[in-house]
Short mmCIF file of C-alpha atoms in Angstrom, two decimals:
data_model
loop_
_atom_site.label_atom_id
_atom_site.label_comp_id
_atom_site.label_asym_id
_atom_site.label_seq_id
_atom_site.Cartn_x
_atom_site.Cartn_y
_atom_site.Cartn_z
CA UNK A 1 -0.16 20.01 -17.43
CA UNK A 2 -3.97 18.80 -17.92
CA UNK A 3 -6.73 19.10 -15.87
CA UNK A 4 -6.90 16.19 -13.55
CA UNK A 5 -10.30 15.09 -12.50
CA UNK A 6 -10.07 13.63 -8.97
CA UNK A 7 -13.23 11.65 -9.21
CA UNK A 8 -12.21 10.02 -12.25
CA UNK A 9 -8.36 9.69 -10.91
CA UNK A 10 -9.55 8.56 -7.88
CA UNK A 11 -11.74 5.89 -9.10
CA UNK A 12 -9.00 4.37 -12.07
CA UNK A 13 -6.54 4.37 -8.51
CA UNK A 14 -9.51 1.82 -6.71
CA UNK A 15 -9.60 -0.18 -9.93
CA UNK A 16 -5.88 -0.69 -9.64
CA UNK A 17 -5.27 -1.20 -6.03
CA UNK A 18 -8.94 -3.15 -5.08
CA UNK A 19 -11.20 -5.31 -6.03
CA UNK A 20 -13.85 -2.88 -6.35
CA UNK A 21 -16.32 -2.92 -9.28
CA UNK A 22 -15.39 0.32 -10.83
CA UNK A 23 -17.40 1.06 -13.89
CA UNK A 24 -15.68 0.76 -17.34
CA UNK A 25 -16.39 4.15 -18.16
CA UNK A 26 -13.49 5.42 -15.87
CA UNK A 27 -10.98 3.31 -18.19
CA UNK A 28 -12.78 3.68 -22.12
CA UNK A 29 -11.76 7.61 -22.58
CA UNK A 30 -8.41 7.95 -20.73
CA UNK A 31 -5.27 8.21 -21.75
CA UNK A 32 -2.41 5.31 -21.99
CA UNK A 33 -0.84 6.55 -19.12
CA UNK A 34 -3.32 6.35 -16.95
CA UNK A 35 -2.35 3.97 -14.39
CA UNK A 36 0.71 6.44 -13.66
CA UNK A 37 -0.96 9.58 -13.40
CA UNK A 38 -3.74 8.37 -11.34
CA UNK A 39 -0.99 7.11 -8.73
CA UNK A 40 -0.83 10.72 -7.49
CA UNK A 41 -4.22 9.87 -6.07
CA UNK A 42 -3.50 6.37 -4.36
CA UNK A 43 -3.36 8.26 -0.72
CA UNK A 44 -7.05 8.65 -1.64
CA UNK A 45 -7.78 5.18 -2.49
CA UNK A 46 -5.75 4.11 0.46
CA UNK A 47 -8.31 6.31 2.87
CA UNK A 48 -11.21 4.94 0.92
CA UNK A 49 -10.06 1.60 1.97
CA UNK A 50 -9.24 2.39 5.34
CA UNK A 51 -12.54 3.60 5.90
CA UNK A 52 -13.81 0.41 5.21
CA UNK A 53 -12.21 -1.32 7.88
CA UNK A 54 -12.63 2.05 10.27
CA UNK A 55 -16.40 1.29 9.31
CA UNK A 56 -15.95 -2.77 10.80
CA UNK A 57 -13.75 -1.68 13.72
CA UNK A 58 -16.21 0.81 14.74
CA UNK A 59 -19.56 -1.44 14.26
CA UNK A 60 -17.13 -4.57 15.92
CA UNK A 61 -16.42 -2.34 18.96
CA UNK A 62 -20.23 -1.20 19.41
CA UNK A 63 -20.94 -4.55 19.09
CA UNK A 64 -18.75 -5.49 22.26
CA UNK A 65 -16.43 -7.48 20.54
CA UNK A 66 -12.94 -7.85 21.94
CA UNK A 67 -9.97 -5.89 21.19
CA UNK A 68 -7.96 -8.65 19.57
CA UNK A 69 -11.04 -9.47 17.28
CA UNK A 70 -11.98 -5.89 16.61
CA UNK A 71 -8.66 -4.88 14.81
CA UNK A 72 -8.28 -8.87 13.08
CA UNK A 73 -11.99 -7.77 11.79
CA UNK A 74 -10.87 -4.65 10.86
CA UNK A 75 -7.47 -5.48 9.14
CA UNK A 76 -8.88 -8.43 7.03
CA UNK A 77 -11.90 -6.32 5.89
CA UNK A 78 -8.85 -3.89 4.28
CA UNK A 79 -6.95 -7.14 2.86
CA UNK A 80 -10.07 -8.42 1.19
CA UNK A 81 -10.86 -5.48 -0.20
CA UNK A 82 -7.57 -5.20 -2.08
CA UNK A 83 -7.56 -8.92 -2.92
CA UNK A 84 -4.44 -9.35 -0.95
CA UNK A 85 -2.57 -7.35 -3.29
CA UNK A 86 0.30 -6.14 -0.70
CA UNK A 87 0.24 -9.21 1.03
CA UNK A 88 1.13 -11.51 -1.91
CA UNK A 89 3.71 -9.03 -3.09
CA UNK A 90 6.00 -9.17 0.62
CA UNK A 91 5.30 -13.05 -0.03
CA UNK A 92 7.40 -13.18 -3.28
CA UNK A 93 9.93 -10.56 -2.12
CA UNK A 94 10.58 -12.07 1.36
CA UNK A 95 10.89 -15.80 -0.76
CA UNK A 96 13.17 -14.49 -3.51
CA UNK A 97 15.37 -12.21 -1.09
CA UNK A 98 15.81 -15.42 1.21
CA UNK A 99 16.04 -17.59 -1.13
CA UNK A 100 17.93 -16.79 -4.05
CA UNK A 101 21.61 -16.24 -4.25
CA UNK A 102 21.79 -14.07 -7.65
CA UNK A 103 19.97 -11.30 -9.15
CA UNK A 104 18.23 -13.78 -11.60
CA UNK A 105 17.39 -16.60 -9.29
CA UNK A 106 15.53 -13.50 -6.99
CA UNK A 107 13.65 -12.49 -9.61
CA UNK A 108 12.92 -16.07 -10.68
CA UNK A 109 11.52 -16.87 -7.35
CA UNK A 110 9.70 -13.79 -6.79
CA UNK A 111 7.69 -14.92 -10.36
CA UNK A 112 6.66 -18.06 -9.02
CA UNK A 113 2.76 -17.49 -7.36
CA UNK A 114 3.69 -20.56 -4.83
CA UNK A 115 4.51 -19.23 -1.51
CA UNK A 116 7.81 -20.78 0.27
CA UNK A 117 8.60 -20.54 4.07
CA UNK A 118 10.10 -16.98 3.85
CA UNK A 119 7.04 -15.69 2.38
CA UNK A 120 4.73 -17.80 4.76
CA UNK A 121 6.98 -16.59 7.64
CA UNK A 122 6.86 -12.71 6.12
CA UNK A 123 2.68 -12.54 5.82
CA UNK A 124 2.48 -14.26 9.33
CA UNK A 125 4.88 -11.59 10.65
CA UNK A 126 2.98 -8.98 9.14
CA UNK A 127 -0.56 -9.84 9.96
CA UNK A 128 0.60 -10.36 13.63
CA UNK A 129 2.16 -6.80 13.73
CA UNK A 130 -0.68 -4.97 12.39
CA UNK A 131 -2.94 -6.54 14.70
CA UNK A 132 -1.13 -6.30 17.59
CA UNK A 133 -0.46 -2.67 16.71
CA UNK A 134 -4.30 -1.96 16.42
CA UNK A 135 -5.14 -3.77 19.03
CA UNK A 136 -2.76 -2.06 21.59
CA UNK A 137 -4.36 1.73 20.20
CA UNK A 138 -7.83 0.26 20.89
CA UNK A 139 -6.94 -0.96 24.58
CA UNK A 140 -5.06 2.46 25.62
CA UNK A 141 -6.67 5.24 23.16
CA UNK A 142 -10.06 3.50 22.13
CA UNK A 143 -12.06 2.54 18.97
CA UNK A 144 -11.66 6.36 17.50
CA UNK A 145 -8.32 6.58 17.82
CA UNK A 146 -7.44 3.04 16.47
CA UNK A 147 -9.71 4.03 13.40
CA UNK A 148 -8.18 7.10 12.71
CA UNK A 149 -5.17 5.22 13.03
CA UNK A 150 -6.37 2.67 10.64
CA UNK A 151 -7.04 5.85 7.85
CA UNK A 152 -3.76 7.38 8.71
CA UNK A 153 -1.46 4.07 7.96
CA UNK A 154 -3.75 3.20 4.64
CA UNK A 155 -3.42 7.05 3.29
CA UNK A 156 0.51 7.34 4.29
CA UNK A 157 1.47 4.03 2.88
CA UNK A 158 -0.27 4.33 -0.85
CA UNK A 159 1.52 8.20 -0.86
CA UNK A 160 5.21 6.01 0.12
CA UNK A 161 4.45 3.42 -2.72
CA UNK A 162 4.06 6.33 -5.50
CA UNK A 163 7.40 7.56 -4.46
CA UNK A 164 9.39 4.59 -4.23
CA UNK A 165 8.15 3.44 -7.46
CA UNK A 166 9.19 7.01 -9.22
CA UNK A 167 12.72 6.34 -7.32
CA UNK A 168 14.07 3.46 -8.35
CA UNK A 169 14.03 1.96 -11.82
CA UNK A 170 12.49 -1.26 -13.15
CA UNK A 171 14.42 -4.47 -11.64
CA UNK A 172 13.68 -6.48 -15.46
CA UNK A 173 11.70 -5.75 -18.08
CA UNK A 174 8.67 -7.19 -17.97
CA UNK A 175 5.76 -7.53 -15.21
CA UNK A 176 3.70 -4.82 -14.31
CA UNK A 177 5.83 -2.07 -12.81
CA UNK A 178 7.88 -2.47 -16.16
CA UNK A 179 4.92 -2.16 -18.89
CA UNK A 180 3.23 0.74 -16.98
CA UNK A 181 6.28 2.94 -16.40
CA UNK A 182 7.12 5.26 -13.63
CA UNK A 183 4.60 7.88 -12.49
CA UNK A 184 5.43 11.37 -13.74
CA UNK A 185 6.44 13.80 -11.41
CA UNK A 186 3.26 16.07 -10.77
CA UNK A 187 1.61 12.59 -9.91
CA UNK A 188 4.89 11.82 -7.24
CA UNK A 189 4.62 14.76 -5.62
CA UNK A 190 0.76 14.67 -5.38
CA UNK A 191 0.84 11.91 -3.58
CA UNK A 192 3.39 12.28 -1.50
CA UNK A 193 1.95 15.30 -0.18
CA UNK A 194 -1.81 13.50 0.00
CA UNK A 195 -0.44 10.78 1.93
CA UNK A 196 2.12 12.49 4.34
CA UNK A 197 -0.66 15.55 4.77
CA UNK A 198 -3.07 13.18 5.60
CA UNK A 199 -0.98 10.37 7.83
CA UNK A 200 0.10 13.52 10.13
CA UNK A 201 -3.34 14.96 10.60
CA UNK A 202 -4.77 11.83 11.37
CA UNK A 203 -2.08 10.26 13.27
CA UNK A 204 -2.07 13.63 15.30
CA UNK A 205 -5.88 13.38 15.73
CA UNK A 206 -5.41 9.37 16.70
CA UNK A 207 -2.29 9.20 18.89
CA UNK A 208 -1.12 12.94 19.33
CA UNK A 209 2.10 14.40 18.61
CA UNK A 210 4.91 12.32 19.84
CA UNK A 211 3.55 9.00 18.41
CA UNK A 212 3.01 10.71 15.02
CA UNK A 213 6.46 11.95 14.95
CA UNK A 214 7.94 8.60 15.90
CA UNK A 215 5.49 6.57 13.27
CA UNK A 216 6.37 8.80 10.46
CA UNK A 217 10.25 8.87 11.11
CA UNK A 218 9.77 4.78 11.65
CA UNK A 219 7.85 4.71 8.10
CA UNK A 220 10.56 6.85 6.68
CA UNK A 221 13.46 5.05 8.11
CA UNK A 222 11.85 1.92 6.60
CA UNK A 223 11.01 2.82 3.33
CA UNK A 224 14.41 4.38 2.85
CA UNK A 225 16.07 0.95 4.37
CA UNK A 226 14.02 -0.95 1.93
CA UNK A 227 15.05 1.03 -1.46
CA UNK A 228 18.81 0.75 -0.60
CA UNK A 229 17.84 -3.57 0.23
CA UNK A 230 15.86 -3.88 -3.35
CA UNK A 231 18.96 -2.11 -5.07
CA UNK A 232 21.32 -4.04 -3.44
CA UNK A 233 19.20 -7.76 -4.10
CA UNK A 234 17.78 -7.12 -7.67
CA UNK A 235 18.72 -3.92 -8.77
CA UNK A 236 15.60 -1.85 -8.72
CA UNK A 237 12.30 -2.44 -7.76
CA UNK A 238 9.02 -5.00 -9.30
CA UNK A 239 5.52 -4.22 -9.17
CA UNK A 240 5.89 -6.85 -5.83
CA UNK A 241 8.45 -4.89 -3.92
CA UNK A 242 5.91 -1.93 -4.23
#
């Protein structure tokens, strides 16, 4: 196996999963595989962008802001960093899993950019539950905790989307997920140690033991729920159900 740089890894994962200028030179001289073997570094980018928000939530809260409009500050500053990446992927899934009765029509609808009431009804749901989430760890554990918080969920969740992408295989054959391929193995279990290592220490440092137990078996009981849903509806998985 090669010598992985994590500073160069690191940085082609940001380029992928933000809208962060990242210099060219981090794309000229790699390989053609690069998007999948930096993946083992997304739990990375994922903390890099959490710290972002952490960063807002903390200045918000000095700033005697309200809880409510701390954690909206801090959760948009994370979705405008990635460009609303995740947010227009559940869009398309939650329209084309509501609304279309085949495998083909799904994947039809999920292709379309226009948002329908499932996907409208899907972000909403979302963006209310992250909020009100952060917002009820600032009111009962304070700003540190709900920024650690904020770190542990951005880490853990990147590490989960390496390894359901390496689990399942590509729903059609074109689109993103497709064309790149699935990560290789050393990157899988990279970041699946990253992001789990990282969501446990931080999640113990934010909330303490129980609640870290119960988020992680919650995240796992999802993501596990959500493979067998994607098989079942389309087959696989699309860069928009990861």
């Amino acid at each position: 196996m090669k010598y992985l740089n994590p500073v160069d890894e690191t940085a082609r994962a940001l380029g992928f999963l933000t809208r962060l200028p990242i210099p060219n030179r981090f794309f000229e001289t790699s390989a053609p595989d690069q998007t999948n073997q930096c993946a083992g570094f997304y739990p990375v980018a994922g903390l890099i962008i959490g710290l972002f928000g952490a960063i807002v939530l903390a200045v918000s809260h000095m700033l005697g802001h309200a809880p409510f409009i701390v954690a909206t500050l801090a959760i948009f500053t994370c979705i405008i960093l990635t460009g609303a990446l995740h947010e227009d992927g559940l869009g398309d899934v939650a329209d084309g899993f509501g609304g279309g009765t085949t495998l083909e029509k799904r994947l039809e609808i999920m292709k379309d950019s226009r948002l329908g009431t499932y996907g409208v009804l899907a972000v909403a749901g979302s963006l209310a539950l992250k909020v009100g989430c952060l917002t009820a760890i600032l009111q009962t554990s304070g700003a540190v905790a709900g920024s650690l918080a904020l770190l542990a969920s951005a880490s853990l969740s990147r590490g989960a989307m390496v390894w359901f992408w390496a689990s399942l295989p590509a729903a059609k054959t074109s689109g993103v997920s497709s064309t790149v391929g699935q990560p290789p193995d050393n990157a899988v279990s990279l970041a699946a140690i990253l992001g789990l290592a990282s969501g446990i220490v931080l999640g113990l440092a934010a909330t303490g033991f129980i609640a870290t137990c119960v988020a992680v078996l919650l995240s796992l009981g999802a993501l596990l729920g959500f493979q067998r849903l994607c098989v079942r509806m389309i087959g696989g998985q699309t860069g928009d159900t990861l």
